[in-house]
mmCIF file of C-alpha atoms in Angstrom:
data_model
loop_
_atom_site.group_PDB
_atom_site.id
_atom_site.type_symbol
_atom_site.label_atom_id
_atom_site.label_comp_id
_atom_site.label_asym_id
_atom_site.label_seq_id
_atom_site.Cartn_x
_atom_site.Cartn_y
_atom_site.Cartn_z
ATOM 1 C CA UNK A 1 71.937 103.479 108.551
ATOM 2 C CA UNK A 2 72.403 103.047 112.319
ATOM 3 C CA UNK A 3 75.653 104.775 113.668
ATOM 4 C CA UNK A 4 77.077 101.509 115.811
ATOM 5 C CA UNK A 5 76.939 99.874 112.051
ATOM 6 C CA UNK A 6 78.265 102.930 110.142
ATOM 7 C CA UNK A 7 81.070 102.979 113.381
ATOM 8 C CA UNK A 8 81.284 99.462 112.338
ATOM 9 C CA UNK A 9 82.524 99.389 108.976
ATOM 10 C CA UNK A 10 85.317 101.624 109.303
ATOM 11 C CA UNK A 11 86.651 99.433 112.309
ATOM 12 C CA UNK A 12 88.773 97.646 109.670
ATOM 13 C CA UNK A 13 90.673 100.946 108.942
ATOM 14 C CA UNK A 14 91.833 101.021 112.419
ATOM 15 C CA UNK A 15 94.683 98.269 112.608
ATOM 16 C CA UNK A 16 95.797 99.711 109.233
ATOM 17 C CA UNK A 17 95.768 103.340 110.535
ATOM 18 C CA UNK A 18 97.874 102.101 113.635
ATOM 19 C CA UNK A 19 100.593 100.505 111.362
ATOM 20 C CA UNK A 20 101.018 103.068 108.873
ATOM 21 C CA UNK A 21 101.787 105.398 111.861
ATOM 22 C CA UNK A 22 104.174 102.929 113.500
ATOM 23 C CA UNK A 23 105.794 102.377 110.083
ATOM 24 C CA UNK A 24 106.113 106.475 109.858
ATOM 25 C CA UNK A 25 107.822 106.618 113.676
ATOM 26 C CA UNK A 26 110.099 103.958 112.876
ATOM 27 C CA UNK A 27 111.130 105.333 110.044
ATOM 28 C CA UNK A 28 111.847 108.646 111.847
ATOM 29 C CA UNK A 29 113.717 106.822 114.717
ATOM 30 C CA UNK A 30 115.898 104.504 111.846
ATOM 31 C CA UNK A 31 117.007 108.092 110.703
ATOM 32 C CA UNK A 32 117.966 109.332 114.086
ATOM 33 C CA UNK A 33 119.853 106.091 115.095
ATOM 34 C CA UNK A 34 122.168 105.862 112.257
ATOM 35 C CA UNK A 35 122.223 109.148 111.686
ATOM 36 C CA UNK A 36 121.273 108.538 107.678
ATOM 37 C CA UNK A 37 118.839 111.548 105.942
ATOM 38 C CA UNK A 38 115.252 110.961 105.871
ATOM 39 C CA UNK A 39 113.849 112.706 103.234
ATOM 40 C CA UNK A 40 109.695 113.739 102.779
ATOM 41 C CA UNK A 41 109.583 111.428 99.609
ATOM 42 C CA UNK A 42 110.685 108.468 101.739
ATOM 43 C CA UNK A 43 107.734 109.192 103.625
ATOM 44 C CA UNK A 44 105.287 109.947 100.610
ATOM 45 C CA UNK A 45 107.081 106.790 99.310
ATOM 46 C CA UNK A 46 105.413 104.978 102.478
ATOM 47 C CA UNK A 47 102.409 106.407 103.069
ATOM 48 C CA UNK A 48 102.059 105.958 98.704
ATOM 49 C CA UNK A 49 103.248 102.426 98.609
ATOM 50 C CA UNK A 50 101.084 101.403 101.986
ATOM 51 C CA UNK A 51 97.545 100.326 100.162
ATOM 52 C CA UNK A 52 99.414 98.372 97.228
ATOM 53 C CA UNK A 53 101.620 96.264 100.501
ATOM 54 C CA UNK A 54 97.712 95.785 101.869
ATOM 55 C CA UNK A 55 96.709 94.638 98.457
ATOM 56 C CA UNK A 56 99.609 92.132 97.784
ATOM 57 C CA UNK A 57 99.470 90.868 101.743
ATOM 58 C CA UNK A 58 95.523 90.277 100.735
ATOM 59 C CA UNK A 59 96.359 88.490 98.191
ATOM 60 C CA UNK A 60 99.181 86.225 99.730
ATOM 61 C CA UNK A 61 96.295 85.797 102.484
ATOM 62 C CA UNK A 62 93.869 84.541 99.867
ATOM 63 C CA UNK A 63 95.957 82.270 98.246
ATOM 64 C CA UNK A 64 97.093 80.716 101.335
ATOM 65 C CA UNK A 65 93.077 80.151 102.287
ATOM 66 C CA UNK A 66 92.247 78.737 98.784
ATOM 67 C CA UNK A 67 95.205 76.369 99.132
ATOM 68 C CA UNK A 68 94.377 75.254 102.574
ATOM 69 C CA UNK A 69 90.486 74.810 101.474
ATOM 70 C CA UNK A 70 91.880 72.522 98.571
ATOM 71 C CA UNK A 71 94.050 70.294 101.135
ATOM 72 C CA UNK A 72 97.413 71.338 99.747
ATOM 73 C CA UNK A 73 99.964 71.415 102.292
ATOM 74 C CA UNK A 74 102.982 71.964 100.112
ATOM 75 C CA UNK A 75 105.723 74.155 101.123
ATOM 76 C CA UNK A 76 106.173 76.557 98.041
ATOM 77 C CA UNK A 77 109.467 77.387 98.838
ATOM 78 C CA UNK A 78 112.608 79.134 96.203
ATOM 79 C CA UNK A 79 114.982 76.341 94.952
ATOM 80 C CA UNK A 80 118.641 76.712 94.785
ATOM 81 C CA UNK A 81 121.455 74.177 94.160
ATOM 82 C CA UNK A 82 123.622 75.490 96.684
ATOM 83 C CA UNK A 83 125.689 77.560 93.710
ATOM 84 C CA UNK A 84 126.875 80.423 96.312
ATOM 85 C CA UNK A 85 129.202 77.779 98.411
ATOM 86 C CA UNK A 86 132.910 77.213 97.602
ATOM 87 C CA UNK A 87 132.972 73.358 95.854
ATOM 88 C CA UNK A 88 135.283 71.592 98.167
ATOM 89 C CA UNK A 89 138.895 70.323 96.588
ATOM 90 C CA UNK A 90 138.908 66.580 96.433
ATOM 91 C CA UNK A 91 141.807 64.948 98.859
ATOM 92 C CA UNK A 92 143.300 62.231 97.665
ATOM 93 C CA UNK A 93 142.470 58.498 100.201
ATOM 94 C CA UNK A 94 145.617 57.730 102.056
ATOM 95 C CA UNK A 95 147.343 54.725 100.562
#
């Protein structure tokens, strides 16, 4: 195999590489700025947990293609009837 291709291949790697390492800083600097513990599992728990976030992100990505291939435009969005606001008291009309 040619080296620009085998070079090539692992190109994908790169933007992943870069974000995992960002992810790693900021959690560093979210330690330092409020001054909360940042234990080595929280970073195992990252670096561990960073190819199963790709996975699911792929996933939502796929989906999202497939849907737009099929023409549906539908907002999939959570539904809620509003159940966390106070019900307001009824005032009686003025006579």
């Amino acid at each position: 195999m040619p080296v620009a291709i085998a070079m090539l291949m692992y190109a994908p790697f790169l933007p992943i590489a870069i974000t995992l390492m960002t992810q790693v800083i900021g959690l560093r600097e979210f330690g330092r700025s409020y001054r909360q513990p940042v234990r080595a599992r929280h970073y195992v728990f990252l670096l561990v947990g960073a190819p199963f976030y790709q996975w699911v992100l792929m996933g939502a990505a796929f989906w999202a293609v497939v849907q737009h291939v099929q023409g549906n435009t539908i907002w999939h969005k959570t539904a809620h009837g509003g159940h966390h606001r106070d019900v307001p008291a009824l005032v009686p009309a003025a006579a």
